[in-house]
Amino acid sequence: MRYILPVILLFLTACSSTRLVESHSPYRAEKPKIEKILIIGMTPLTEFRESFETSLEKEFKKNNVEAMASVRVMEDMLVPGESTEKQLNNLEKYLLKEGYNTVLLSKIVQVESHKDLRSSLFNLKGSYRSFKSDYYSNQGIFHEDINGSKTYHTQTSIYTLPKDRQRELLWQGEIDLKNPKKIKKTINQYVDLLVASLKWDGVLQ
């Protein structure tokens, strides 16, 4: 399977407008196991967010990981673009109580050119200490106007929740979506590439 995955990644990248820029994990040894994960898509495109979260939820479940789309559990707990640190702390307590040990946070930002893309990569690359600081710092994305954008740059990060964990960032990857016209097709390509990348990096078994 380890030898098949590079071929799958190459095929997914070559045959679509969805391209993996890079991915990495700070863990070189055995990685923490994803047992139950909350999936959060940060984008002003509501249809894209809901479809992405539910599609990825299904893929995690296919791989024997309990997963939940944030649109199912967060509507009454957080207000996009207005969430306070106190609300995020309460959300984390709730997630720990419900047995979640990881959170996936996927951000979609607008870029228009290769130069803008490199700048976007540089600005997003700094690792946040936790999903709370990442979400809090970037929640303005929910209200950005990205209509007419030709290229979307996405960054997906997976954070562990236990507070005694030395490293909270488990995995991070960047994927570009070029000229996305059909939302459903683009999301399917995006999710397939993301899952293949997680498997290749040993984050998803």
C-alpha positions as YAML, in Angstrom:
chain: A
units: angstrom
residues:
- id: 1
  name: MET
  ca: [0.00, 0.00, 0.00]
- id: 2
  name: ARG
  ca: [2.90, 2.34, 0.83]
- id: 3
  name: TYR
  ca: [4.18, 1.95, -2.74]
- id: 4
  name: ILE
  ca: [0.77, 2.48, -4.33]
- id: 5
  name: LEU
  ca: [0.05, 5.79, -2.58]
- id: 6
  name: PRO
  ca: [2.65, 7.88, -4.50]
- id: 7
  name: VAL
  ca: [1.03, 6.72, -7.74]
- id: 8
  name: ILE
  ca: [-2.41, 7.70, -6.43]
- id: 9
  name: LEU
  ca: [-1.12, 11.12, -5.36]
- id: 10
  name: LEU
  ca: [0.49, 11.67, -8.76]
- id: 11
  name: PHE
  ca: [-2.68, 10.59, -10.56]
- id: 12
  name: LEU
  ca: [-4.92, 12.86, -8.47]
- id: 13
  name: THR
  ca: [-2.62, 15.82, -9.04]
- id: 14
  name: ALA
  ca: [-2.16, 15.26, -12.77]
- id: 15
  name: CYS
  ca: [-5.79, 14.60, -13.65]
- id: 16
  name: SER
  ca: [-7.46, 17.52, -11.91]
- id: 17
  name: SER
  ca: [-7.17, 21.20, -11.07]
- id: 18
  name: THR
  ca: [-6.47, 20.21, -7.46]
- id: 19
  name: ARG
  ca: [-2.77, 20.18, -6.61]
- id: 20
  name: LEU
  ca: [-0.88, 19.22, -3.47]
- id: 21
  name: VAL
  ca: [1.73, 21.90, -2.78]
- id: 22
  name: GLU
  ca: [3.30, 20.24, 0.25]
- id: 23
  name: SER
  ca: [2.54, 18.45, 3.52]
- id: 24
  name: HIS
  ca: [4.42, 17.69, 6.70]
- id: 25
  name: SER
  ca: [4.09, 16.38, 10.24]
- id: 26
  name: PRO
  ca: [6.31, 17.41, 13.17]
- id: 27
  name: TYR
  ca: [6.19, 13.82, 14.40]
- id: 28
  name: ARG
  ca: [9.04, 11.67, 13.08]
- id: 29
  name: ALA
  ca: [8.36, 8.70, 15.31]
- id: 30
  name: GLU
  ca: [4.99, 7.09, 16.04]
- id: 31
  name: LYS
  ca: [2.17, 9.55, 15.49]
- id: 32
  name: PRO
  ca: [-0.80, 9.96, 17.85]
- id: 33
  name: LYS
  ca: [-3.77, 7.95, 16.62]
- id: 34
  name: ILE
  ca: [-6.81, 9.85, 15.35]
- id: 35
  name: GLU
  ca: [-9.72, 8.33, 17.28]
- id: 36
  name: LYS
  ca: [-12.48, 10.93, 17.02]
- id: 37
  name: ILE
  ca: [-12.14, 14.08, 14.91]
- id: 38
  name: LEU
  ca: [-14.12, 17.29, 14.40]
- id: 39
  name: ILE
  ca: [-13.92, 18.67, 10.85]
- id: 40
  name: ILE
  ca: [-14.03, 22.47, 10.40]
- id: 41
  name: GLY
  ca: [-13.98, 24.15, 7.00]
- id: 42
  name: MET
  ca: [-13.20, 27.88, 7.18]
- id: 43
  name: THR
  ca: [-14.56, 29.58, 4.05]
- id: 44
  name: PRO
  ca: [-17.22, 32.17, 3.19]
- id: 45
  name: LEU
  ca: [-18.54, 29.70, 0.60]
- id: 46
  name: THR
  ca: [-21.26, 28.03, 2.70]
- id: 47
  name: GLU
  ca: [-22.09, 25.37, 0.11]
- id: 48
  name: PHE
  ca: [-18.41, 24.49, -0.21]
- id: 49
  name: ARG
  ca: [-17.99, 24.25, 3.56]
- id: 50
  name: GLU
  ca: [-20.95, 21.95, 4.17]
- id: 51
  name: SER
  ca: [-20.15, 19.67, 1.25]
- id: 52
  name: PHE
  ca: [-16.45, 19.49, 2.16]
- id: 53
  name: GLU
  ca: [-17.08, 18.71, 5.83]
- id: 54
  name: THR
  ca: [-19.69, 16.01, 5.19]
- id: 55
  name: SER
  ca: [-17.65, 14.42, 2.36]
- id: 56
  name: LEU
  ca: [-14.53, 14.25, 4.52]
- id: 57
  name: GLU
  ca: [-16.59, 12.95, 7.44]
- id: 58
  name: LYS
  ca: [-17.65, 9.99, 5.27]
- id: 59
  name: GLU
  ca: [-14.06, 9.30, 4.19]
- id: 60
  name: PHE
  ca: [-12.79, 9.23, 7.78]
- id: 61
  name: LYS
  ca: [-15.59, 6.84, 8.71]
- id: 62
  name: LYS
  ca: [-14.63, 4.58, 5.79]
- id: 63
  name: ASN
  ca: [-11.18, 4.42, 7.39]
- id: 64
  name: ASN
  ca: [-12.60, 3.44, 10.79]
- id: 65
  name: VAL
  ca: [-12.25, 6.89, 12.36]
- id: 66
  name: GLU
  ca: [-15.17, 8.46, 14.19]
- id: 67
  name: ALA
  ca: [-15.71, 11.88, 12.61]
- id: 68
  name: MET
  ca: [-18.19, 14.75, 12.75]
- id: 69
  name: ALA
  ca: [-18.73, 17.77, 10.51]
- id: 70
  name: SER
  ca: [-18.70, 21.04, 12.46]
- id: 71
  name: VAL
  ca: [-21.95, 22.15, 10.80]
- id: 72
  name: ARG
  ca: [-23.66, 19.46, 12.86]
- id: 73
  name: VAL
  ca: [-22.34, 20.47, 16.28]
- id: 74
  name: MET
  ca: [-21.03, 24.05, 16.28]
- id: 75
  name: GLU
  ca: [-23.94, 26.19, 15.12]
- id: 76
  name: ASP
  ca: [-25.12, 26.91, 18.66]
- id: 77
  name: MET
  ca: [-21.62, 27.19, 20.16]
- id: 78
  name: LEU
  ca: [-19.70, 29.52, 17.82]
- id: 79
  name: VAL
  ca: [-20.63, 32.44, 15.61]
- id: 80
  name: PRO
  ca: [-18.29, 32.54, 12.56]
- id: 81
  name: GLY
  ca: [-16.18, 35.70, 12.61]
- id: 82
  name: GLU
  ca: [-17.28, 36.67, 16.12]
- id: 83
  name: SER
  ca: [-16.16, 33.82, 18.37]
- id: 84
  name: THR
  ca: [-14.38, 34.82, 21.57]
- id: 85
  name: GLU
  ca: [-11.54, 33.01, 23.32]
- id: 86
  name: LYS
  ca: [-13.98, 32.05, 26.09]
- id: 87
  name: GLN
  ca: [-16.32, 30.42, 23.56]
- id: 88
  name: LEU
  ca: [-13.41, 28.50, 22.03]
- id: 89
  name: ASN
  ca: [-12.29, 27.32, 25.48]
- id: 90
  name: ASN
  ca: [-15.83, 26.10, 26.17]
- id: 91
  name: LEU
  ca: [-15.89, 24.37, 22.78]
- id: 92
  name: GLU
  ca: [-12.64, 22.55, 23.57]
- id: 93
  name: LYS
  ca: [-14.00, 21.42, 26.96]
- id: 94
  name: TYR
  ca: [-17.13, 20.14, 25.23]
- id: 95
  name: LEU
  ca: [-15.10, 18.25, 22.62]
- id: 96
  name: LEU
  ca: [-12.90, 16.60, 25.26]
- id: 97
  name: LYS
  ca: [-16.00, 15.62, 27.23]
- id: 98
  name: GLU
  ca: [-17.51, 14.06, 24.09]
- id: 99
  name: GLY
  ca: [-14.37, 12.02, 23.43]
- id: 100
  name: TYR
  ca: [-12.78, 13.99, 20.58]
- id: 101
  name: ASN
  ca: [-8.98, 13.82, 20.52]
- id: 102
  name: THR
  ca: [-8.34, 15.75, 17.28]
- id: 103
  name: VAL
  ca: [-9.65, 18.69, 15.25]
- id: 104
  name: LEU
  ca: [-9.15, 19.22, 11.51]
- id: 105
  name: LEU
  ca: [-9.13, 22.88, 10.46]
- id: 106
  name: SER
  ca: [-9.16, 23.66, 6.74]
- id: 107
  name: LYS
  ca: [-8.77, 27.29, 5.62]
- id: 108
  name: ILE
  ca: [-9.56, 28.59, 2.12]
- id: 109
  name: VAL
  ca: [-8.05, 31.89, 1.03]
- id: 110
  name: GLN
  ca: [-8.06, 33.81, -2.22]
- id: 111
  name: VAL
  ca: [-5.00, 34.25, -4.43]
- id: 112
  name: GLU
  ca: [-4.78, 35.61, -7.96]
- id: 113
  name: SER
  ca: [-1.28, 34.88, -9.19]
- id: 114
  name: HIS
  ca: [1.80, 32.74, -8.64]
- id: 115
  name: LYS
  ca: [3.39, 35.61, -6.71]
- id: 116
  name: ASP
  ca: [0.33, 35.94, -4.49]
- id: 117
  name: LEU
  ca: [0.38, 32.19, -3.93]
- id: 118
  name: ARG
  ca: [3.97, 32.18, -2.68]
- id: 119
  name: SER
  ca: [3.14, 35.11, -0.37]
- id: 120
  name: SER
  ca: [0.05, 33.28, 0.88]
- id: 121
  name: LEU
  ca: [2.07, 30.16, 1.61]
- id: 122
  name: PHE
  ca: [4.63, 32.16, 3.55]
- id: 123
  name: ASN
  ca: [2.01, 33.98, 5.61]
- id: 124
  name: LEU
  ca: [0.02, 30.83, 6.45]
- id: 125
  name: LYS
  ca: [3.00, 28.61, 7.15]
- id: 126
  name: GLY
  ca: [3.53, 29.65, 10.74]
- id: 127
  name: SER
  ca: [2.22, 26.88, 12.96]
- id: 128
  name: TYR
  ca: [-0.34, 27.96, 15.52]
- id: 129
  name: ARG
  ca: [-0.03, 26.48, 18.98]
- id: 130
  name: SER
  ca: [-3.49, 24.95, 18.93]
- id: 131
  name: PHE
  ca: [-6.67, 24.75, 16.90]
- id: 132
  name: LYS
  ca: [-8.11, 27.46, 19.17]
- id: 133
  name: SER
  ca: [-5.41, 30.01, 18.29]
- id: 134
  name: ASP
  ca: [-5.58, 29.02, 14.61]
- id: 135
  name: TYR
  ca: [-9.37, 29.35, 14.48]
- id: 136
  name: TYR
  ca: [-9.44, 32.59, 16.50]
- id: 137
  name: SER
  ca: [-6.76, 34.26, 14.37]
- id: 138
  name: ASN
  ca: [-8.32, 33.29, 11.04]
- id: 139
  name: GLN
  ca: [-12.08, 33.41, 11.62]
- id: 140
  name: GLY
  ca: [-12.32, 36.55, 9.49]
- id: 141
  name: ILE
  ca: [-12.07, 34.18, 6.50]
- id: 142
  name: PHE
  ca: [-15.78, 33.45, 6.96]
- id: 143
  name: HIS
  ca: [-16.58, 37.00, 5.82]
- id: 144
  name: GLU
  ca: [-14.05, 37.47, 3.01]
- id: 145
  name: ASP
  ca: [-15.26, 38.27, -0.50]
- id: 146
  name: ILE
  ca: [-13.60, 35.73, -2.80]
- id: 147
  name: ASN
  ca: [-16.03, 35.89, -5.72]
- id: 148
  name: GLY
  ca: [-14.26, 35.81, -9.05]
- id: 149
  name: SER
  ca: [-11.06, 34.28, -7.70]
- id: 150
  name: LYS
  ca: [-9.28, 32.04, -10.20]
- id: 151
  name: THR
  ca: [-7.17, 30.13, -7.70]
- id: 152
  name: TYR
  ca: [-7.82, 29.13, -4.12]
- id: 153
  name: HIS
  ca: [-5.01, 28.21, -1.77]
- id: 154
  name: THR
  ca: [-6.02, 25.96, 1.12]
- id: 155
  name: GLN
  ca: [-4.22, 24.97, 4.26]
- id: 156
  name: THR
  ca: [-5.42, 22.03, 6.32]
- id: 157
  name: SER
  ca: [-4.11, 21.42, 9.84]
- id: 158
  name: ILE
  ca: [-4.88, 18.61, 12.28]
- id: 159
  name: TYR
  ca: [-4.45, 19.38, 15.96]
- id: 160
  name: THR
  ca: [-4.52, 17.05, 18.95]
- id: 161
  name: LEU
  ca: [-6.69, 18.09, 21.89]
- id: 162
  name: PRO
  ca: [-5.17, 16.62, 25.08]
- id: 163
  name: LYS
  ca: [-3.55, 19.49, 26.97]
- id: 164
  name: ASP
  ca: [-0.62, 17.41, 28.21]
- id: 165
  name: ARG
  ca: [0.50, 16.73, 24.63]
- id: 166
  name: GLN
  ca: [3.83, 18.47, 23.89]
- id: 167
  name: ARG
  ca: [2.98, 19.09, 20.25]
- id: 168
  name: GLU
  ca: [-0.57, 19.94, 19.32]
- id: 169
  name: LEU
  ca: [0.02, 20.15, 15.55]
- id: 170
  name: LEU
  ca: [-0.24, 16.63, 14.18]
- id: 171
  name: TRP
  ca: [-0.22, 17.35, 10.43]
- id: 172
  name: GLN
  ca: [-0.39, 20.24, 8.00]
- id: 173
  name: GLY
  ca: [-0.79, 20.38, 4.23]
- id: 174
  name: GLU
  ca: [-1.33, 22.92, 1.46]
- id: 175
  name: ILE
  ca: [-3.56, 22.22, -1.56]
- id: 176
  name: ASP
  ca: [-4.33, 24.56, -4.46]
- id: 177
  name: LEU
  ca: [-7.65, 24.62, -6.32]
- id: 178
  name: LYS
  ca: [-7.30, 26.18, -9.77]
- id: 179
  name: ASN
  ca: [-10.33, 27.54, -11.61]
- id: 180
  name: PRO
  ca: [-12.88, 25.50, -9.64]
- id: 181
  name: LYS
  ca: [-16.13, 25.55, -11.64]
- id: 182
  name: LYS
  ca: [-18.10, 22.53, -10.46]
- id: 183
  name: ILE
  ca: [-18.25, 22.59, -6.68]
- id: 184
  name: LYS
  ca: [-19.13, 18.92, -6.18]
- id: 185
  name: LYS
  ca: [-16.39, 17.68, -8.51]
- id: 186
  name: THR
  ca: [-13.80, 20.03, -7.00]
- id: 187
  name: ILE
  ca: [-14.66, 18.94, -3.45]
- id: 188
  name: ASN
  ca: [-14.44, 15.25, -4.37]
- id: 189
  name: GLN
  ca: [-10.99, 15.83, -5.88]
- id: 190
  name: TYR
  ca: [-9.95, 17.88, -2.86]
- id: 191
  name: VAL
  ca: [-11.10, 15.28, -0.35]
- id: 192
  name: ASP
  ca: [-9.53, 12.39, -2.29]
- id: 193
  name: LEU
  ca: [-6.18, 14.19, -2.46]
- id: 194
  name: LEU
  ca: [-6.32, 15.18, 1.21]
- id: 195
  name: VAL
  ca: [-7.08, 11.63, 2.37]
- id: 196
  name: ALA
  ca: [-4.33, 10.17, 0.14]
- id: 197
  name: SER
  ca: [-1.86, 12.69, 1.59]
- id: 198
  name: LEU
  ca: [-2.84, 11.79, 5.16]
- id: 199
  name: LYS
  ca: [-2.30, 8.11, 4.40]
- id: 200
  name: TRP
  ca: [1.04, 8.74, 2.70]
- id: 201
  name: ASP
  ca: [2.28, 10.71, 5.73]
- id: 202
  name: GLY
  ca: [1.12, 7.97, 8.10]
- id: 203
  name: VAL
  ca: [-1.47, 10.13, 9.84]
- id: 204
  name: LEU
  ca: [-4.41, 8.05, 8.63]
- id: 205
  name: GLN
  ca: [-4.00, 4.30, 8.68]
...
